Amino acid sequence: MADATTTENGAGGGSKKGRLIIGLAVALACTLALLIGLLASAGPGQLISLITGEPPAAVPDEAHGGTDAHGAPQGPGAQSLSTDEHIVVLPFQEIIVNITATTATGRQTTRFLKLNLAIVYDSRIAGSEKIEGRQLFMRDSFQDYLRQLNESDLQGSIGLAKLKAELLRRARAITDSDAPQEFLIADLIIQ
């Protein structure tokens, strides 16, 4: 009987050591995988700067002669492609219309749609000078379109993308220009 007890305790002690070694090996493998992942995602320069606390050294773009502190190209033959001064954002007055909604029982009802939006256009494109003068006509066209919508037409990101695309199509048709680039929606509330 004494031999059986000693054998079981000896085997149990070796099992705990084995589990500890396996646990340490797994922890070491996880740490190594984490370091390899950091190196692959950030790059060696970023990883060294993270460890040392110094900012990473900027690597010049050899094809364009590098960039300055603001990201503008510099060097021989470099051209600034900054378009910020040509992009104009024109806000519209708040639009409130009734839209159709269907209740859970299938009954048709109306809801309010409140929409705050702004048009973004490029002032370099021909016809952009017409946009501010045609703003009331665009607003009228938008209201006609919005009144035809159902609540389900505006659900999800697809509904929002379709709304923006239709508003952009109408804005381009009314201004007879490709200057309108996109619509920014500040508020879209259905009550």
mmCIF file of C-alpha atoms in Angstrom:
data_model
loop_
_atom_site.group_PDB
_atom_site.id
_atom_site.type_symbol
_atom_site.label_atom_id
_atom_site.label_comp_id
_atom_site.label_asym_id
_atom_site.label_seq_id
_atom_site.Cartn_x
_atom_site.Cartn_y
_atom_site.Cartn_z
ATOM 1 C CA MET A 1 0.000 0.000 0.000
ATOM 2 C CA ALA A 2 2.812 2.391 0.805
ATOM 3 C CA ASP A 3 4.304 1.876 -2.636
ATOM 4 C CA ALA A 4 1.073 2.798 -4.404
ATOM 5 C CA THR A 5 0.758 6.064 -2.428
ATOM 6 C CA THR A 6 4.330 7.124 -3.216
ATOM 7 C CA THR A 7 3.885 6.375 -6.898
ATOM 8 C CA GLU A 8 0.706 8.460 -7.131
ATOM 9 C CA ASN A 9 2.265 11.487 -5.362
ATOM 10 C CA GLY A 10 5.385 11.294 -7.556
ATOM 11 C CA ALA A 11 3.319 11.159 -10.721
ATOM 12 C CA GLY A 12 1.088 14.015 -9.506
ATOM 13 C CA GLY A 13 4.106 16.240 -8.739
ATOM 14 C CA GLY A 14 5.566 15.649 -12.208
ATOM 15 C CA SER A 15 2.219 16.497 -13.751
ATOM 16 C CA LYS A 16 2.136 19.898 -12.042
ATOM 17 C CA LYS A 17 5.674 20.650 -13.267
ATOM 18 C CA GLY A 18 4.665 19.655 -16.773
ATOM 19 C CA ARG A 19 1.630 21.935 -16.679
ATOM 20 C CA LEU A 20 3.766 24.818 -15.415
ATOM 21 C CA ILE A 21 6.309 24.327 -18.199
ATOM 22 C CA ILE A 22 3.555 24.131 -20.816
ATOM 23 C CA GLY A 23 1.929 27.282 -19.387
ATOM 24 C CA LEU A 24 5.219 29.178 -19.509
ATOM 25 C CA ALA A 25 5.832 28.000 -23.083
ATOM 26 C CA VAL A 26 2.366 29.192 -24.149
ATOM 27 C CA ALA A 27 2.911 32.557 -22.439
ATOM 28 C CA LEU A 28 6.292 32.930 -24.156
ATOM 29 C CA ALA A 29 4.773 32.025 -27.540
ATOM 30 C CA CYS A 30 1.976 34.568 -27.037
ATOM 31 C CA THR A 31 4.458 37.300 -26.096
ATOM 32 C CA LEU A 32 6.601 36.483 -29.136
ATOM 33 C CA ALA A 33 3.541 36.539 -31.400
ATOM 34 C CA LEU A 34 2.528 39.915 -29.961
ATOM 35 C CA LEU A 35 5.974 41.375 -30.641
ATOM 36 C CA ILE A 36 6.001 40.012 -34.194
ATOM 37 C CA GLY A 37 2.522 41.467 -34.762
ATOM 38 C CA LEU A 38 3.620 44.882 -33.468
ATOM 39 C CA LEU A 39 6.698 44.798 -35.670
ATOM 40 C CA ALA A 40 4.658 43.840 -38.732
ATOM 41 C CA SER A 41 1.917 46.414 -38.198
ATOM 42 C CA ALA A 42 3.946 49.417 -37.017
ATOM 43 C CA GLY A 43 7.227 48.779 -38.749
ATOM 44 C CA PRO A 44 10.648 48.653 -37.170
ATOM 45 C CA GLY A 45 11.048 52.461 -36.990
ATOM 46 C CA GLN A 46 7.787 52.925 -35.108
ATOM 47 C CA LEU A 47 8.561 50.041 -32.752
ATOM 48 C CA ILE A 48 11.999 51.456 -31.905
ATOM 49 C CA SER A 49 10.506 54.919 -31.324
ATOM 50 C CA LEU A 50 7.875 53.346 -29.065
ATOM 51 C CA ILE A 51 10.528 51.635 -26.968
ATOM 52 C CA THR A 52 12.944 54.587 -26.820
ATOM 53 C CA GLY A 53 10.296 57.305 -26.521
ATOM 54 C CA GLU A 54 11.803 59.382 -29.346
ATOM 55 C CA PRO A 55 9.737 60.523 -32.359
ATOM 56 C CA PRO A 56 10.216 58.356 -35.449
ATOM 57 C CA ALA A 57 12.558 59.635 -38.139
ATOM 58 C CA ALA A 58 10.762 60.836 -41.261
ATOM 59 C CA VAL A 59 11.570 58.878 -44.400
ATOM 60 C CA PRO A 60 11.568 61.124 -47.494
ATOM 61 C CA ASP A 61 9.551 60.138 -50.514
ATOM 62 C CA GLU A 62 12.265 59.642 -53.122
ATOM 63 C CA ALA A 63 9.952 59.854 -56.140
ATOM 64 C CA HIS A 64 8.836 63.410 -55.317
ATOM 65 C CA GLY A 65 11.842 64.729 -53.430
ATOM 66 C CA GLY A 66 10.206 64.316 -50.013
ATOM 67 C CA THR A 67 7.559 66.284 -48.163
ATOM 68 C CA ASP A 68 7.657 69.243 -45.827
ATOM 69 C CA ALA A 69 6.300 69.355 -42.265
ATOM 70 C CA HIS A 70 2.729 69.866 -43.565
ATOM 71 C CA GLY A 71 2.825 66.970 -46.015
ATOM 72 C CA ALA A 72 3.208 69.189 -49.117
ATOM 73 C CA PRO A 73 5.618 67.860 -51.725
ATOM 74 C CA GLN A 74 8.982 69.575 -52.064
ATOM 75 C CA GLY A 75 12.015 69.198 -54.259
ATOM 76 C CA PRO A 76 12.547 69.590 -58.001
ATOM 77 C CA GLY A 77 9.341 69.482 -60.062
ATOM 78 C CA ALA A 78 7.045 69.190 -57.023
ATOM 79 C CA GLN A 79 3.535 70.656 -57.277
ATOM 80 C CA SER A 80 1.177 71.462 -54.459
ATOM 81 C CA LEU A 81 -2.119 69.633 -54.890
ATOM 82 C CA SER A 82 -3.914 71.418 -52.053
ATOM 83 C CA THR A 83 -7.597 71.800 -52.974
ATOM 84 C CA ASP A 84 -8.911 73.068 -49.650
ATOM 85 C CA GLU A 85 -9.349 76.636 -50.882
ATOM 86 C CA HIS A 86 -11.456 75.404 -53.815
ATOM 87 C CA ILE A 87 -13.845 73.267 -51.778
ATOM 88 C CA VAL A 88 -16.905 75.180 -50.556
ATOM 89 C CA VAL A 89 -19.465 73.928 -48.019
ATOM 90 C CA LEU A 90 -22.877 75.584 -48.353
ATOM 91 C CA PRO A 91 -25.419 74.757 -45.624
ATOM 92 C CA PHE A 92 -29.142 74.550 -46.341
ATOM 93 C CA GLN A 93 -31.934 75.661 -44.071
ATOM 94 C CA GLU A 94 -33.511 72.898 -42.031
ATOM 95 C CA ILE A 95 -35.980 70.812 -44.039
ATOM 96 C CA ILE A 96 -39.029 69.331 -42.289
ATOM 97 C CA VAL A 97 -41.459 67.170 -44.275
ATOM 98 C CA ASN A 98 -44.032 64.432 -43.687
ATOM 99 C CA ILE A 99 -43.121 60.936 -44.822
ATOM 100 C CA THR A 100 -45.122 57.728 -44.884
ATOM 101 C CA ALA A 101 -44.582 55.002 -42.318
ATOM 102 C CA THR A 102 -46.165 51.601 -41.800
ATOM 103 C CA THR A 103 -47.059 50.457 -38.294
ATOM 104 C CA ALA A 104 -46.589 46.913 -37.007
ATOM 105 C CA THR A 105 -50.254 46.203 -37.783
ATOM 106 C CA GLY A 106 -49.784 47.331 -41.403
ATOM 107 C CA ARG A 107 -51.604 50.654 -41.044
ATOM 108 C CA GLN A 108 -50.241 53.654 -42.983
ATOM 109 C CA THR A 109 -49.302 56.659 -40.877
ATOM 110 C CA THR A 110 -47.237 59.805 -41.284
ATOM 111 C CA ARG A 111 -44.061 60.835 -39.517
ATOM 112 C CA PHE A 112 -41.962 63.961 -39.497
ATOM 113 C CA LEU A 113 -38.567 63.926 -41.176
ATOM 114 C CA LYS A 114 -36.156 66.644 -40.058
ATOM 115 C CA LEU A 115 -33.065 67.060 -42.231
ATOM 116 C CA ASN A 116 -30.102 69.412 -41.817
ATOM 117 C CA LEU A 117 -27.636 69.163 -44.660
ATOM 118 C CA ALA A 118 -24.913 71.006 -46.523
ATOM 119 C CA ILE A 119 -23.696 70.709 -50.098
ATOM 120 C CA VAL A 120 -19.977 70.410 -50.830
ATOM 121 C CA TYR A 121 -18.874 71.728 -54.211
ATOM 122 C CA ASP A 122 -15.687 72.535 -56.082
ATOM 123 C CA SER A 123 -15.452 76.199 -57.084
ATOM 124 C CA ARG A 124 -13.004 75.394 -59.928
ATOM 125 C CA ILE A 125 -15.565 73.438 -61.927
ATOM 126 C CA ALA A 126 -17.655 75.283 -64.488
ATOM 127 C CA GLY A 127 -21.152 76.087 -63.249
ATOM 128 C CA SER A 128 -20.174 76.346 -59.584
ATOM 129 C CA GLU A 129 -21.120 80.029 -59.590
ATOM 130 C CA LYS A 130 -24.764 78.979 -60.123
ATOM 131 C CA ILE A 131 -25.002 76.877 -56.965
ATOM 132 C CA GLU A 132 -25.725 79.615 -54.421
ATOM 133 C CA GLY A 133 -28.274 81.256 -56.723
ATOM 134 C CA ARG A 134 -30.041 77.944 -57.349
ATOM 135 C CA GLN A 135 -30.111 76.896 -53.684
ATOM 136 C CA LEU A 136 -33.850 77.573 -53.256
ATOM 137 C CA PHE A 137 -34.640 75.529 -56.361
ATOM 138 C CA MET A 138 -32.559 72.629 -55.031
ATOM 139 C CA ARG A 139 -34.327 72.844 -51.666
ATOM 140 C CA ASP A 140 -37.717 72.705 -53.409
ATOM 141 C CA SER A 141 -36.662 69.674 -55.433
ATOM 142 C CA PHE A 142 -35.346 67.968 -52.295
ATOM 143 C CA GLN A 143 -38.650 68.522 -50.494
ATOM 144 C CA ASP A 144 -40.585 66.999 -53.405
ATOM 145 C CA TYR A 145 -38.346 63.939 -53.305
ATOM 146 C CA LEU A 146 -38.388 63.580 -49.505
ATOM 147 C CA ARG A 147 -42.197 63.676 -49.342
ATOM 148 C CA GLN A 148 -42.337 60.585 -51.567
ATOM 149 C CA LEU A 149 -40.160 58.520 -49.248
ATOM 150 C CA ASN A 150 -41.279 55.817 -46.895
ATOM 151 C CA GLU A 151 -39.677 55.434 -43.474
ATOM 152 C CA SER A 152 -38.134 52.130 -44.568
ATOM 153 C CA ASP A 153 -36.353 53.924 -47.457
ATOM 154 C CA LEU A 154 -34.147 55.723 -44.924
ATOM 155 C CA GLN A 155 -33.128 52.762 -42.776
ATOM 156 C CA GLY A 156 -29.515 51.698 -42.497
ATOM 157 C CA SER A 157 -26.403 52.856 -44.256
ATOM 158 C CA ILE A 158 -27.809 51.833 -47.641
ATOM 159 C CA GLY A 159 -30.791 54.133 -47.131
ATOM 160 C CA LEU A 160 -28.485 57.012 -46.238
ATOM 161 C CA ALA A 161 -26.263 56.348 -49.256
ATOM 162 C CA LYS A 162 -29.288 56.272 -51.585
ATOM 163 C CA LEU A 163 -30.590 59.525 -50.089
ATOM 164 C CA LYS A 164 -27.254 61.279 -50.617
ATOM 165 C CA ALA A 165 -26.959 59.935 -54.166
ATOM 166 C CA GLU A 166 -30.451 61.142 -55.104
ATOM 167 C CA LEU A 167 -29.877 64.579 -53.579
ATOM 168 C CA LEU A 168 -26.576 64.857 -55.452
ATOM 169 C CA ARG A 169 -28.215 63.806 -58.733
ATOM 170 C CA ARG A 170 -30.911 66.458 -58.282
ATOM 171 C CA ALA A 171 -28.382 69.157 -57.318
ATOM 172 C CA ARG A 172 -26.318 68.450 -60.429
ATOM 173 C CA ALA A 173 -29.413 68.511 -62.635
ATOM 174 C CA ILE A 174 -30.683 71.815 -61.216
ATOM 175 C CA THR A 175 -27.303 73.575 -61.400
ATOM 176 C CA ASP A 176 -26.461 71.948 -64.755
ATOM 177 C CA SER A 177 -22.963 71.343 -63.414
ATOM 178 C CA ASP A 178 -20.747 68.628 -61.993
ATOM 179 C CA ALA A 179 -19.482 71.048 -59.323
ATOM 180 C CA PRO A 180 -21.591 69.505 -56.509
ATOM 181 C CA GLN A 181 -19.389 66.787 -55.048
ATOM 182 C CA GLU A 182 -21.347 65.420 -52.085
ATOM 183 C CA PHE A 183 -23.837 66.126 -49.311
ATOM 184 C CA LEU A 184 -23.038 66.268 -45.635
ATOM 185 C CA ILE A 185 -25.922 65.359 -43.361
ATOM 186 C CA ALA A 186 -25.768 66.959 -39.924
ATOM 187 C CA ASP A 187 -29.172 65.740 -38.660
ATOM 188 C CA LEU A 188 -31.600 63.150 -39.940
ATOM 189 C CA ILE A 189 -34.419 62.698 -37.445
ATOM 190 C CA ILE A 190 -37.644 60.770 -37.961
ATOM 191 C CA GLN A 191 -40.423 61.253 -35.363
#
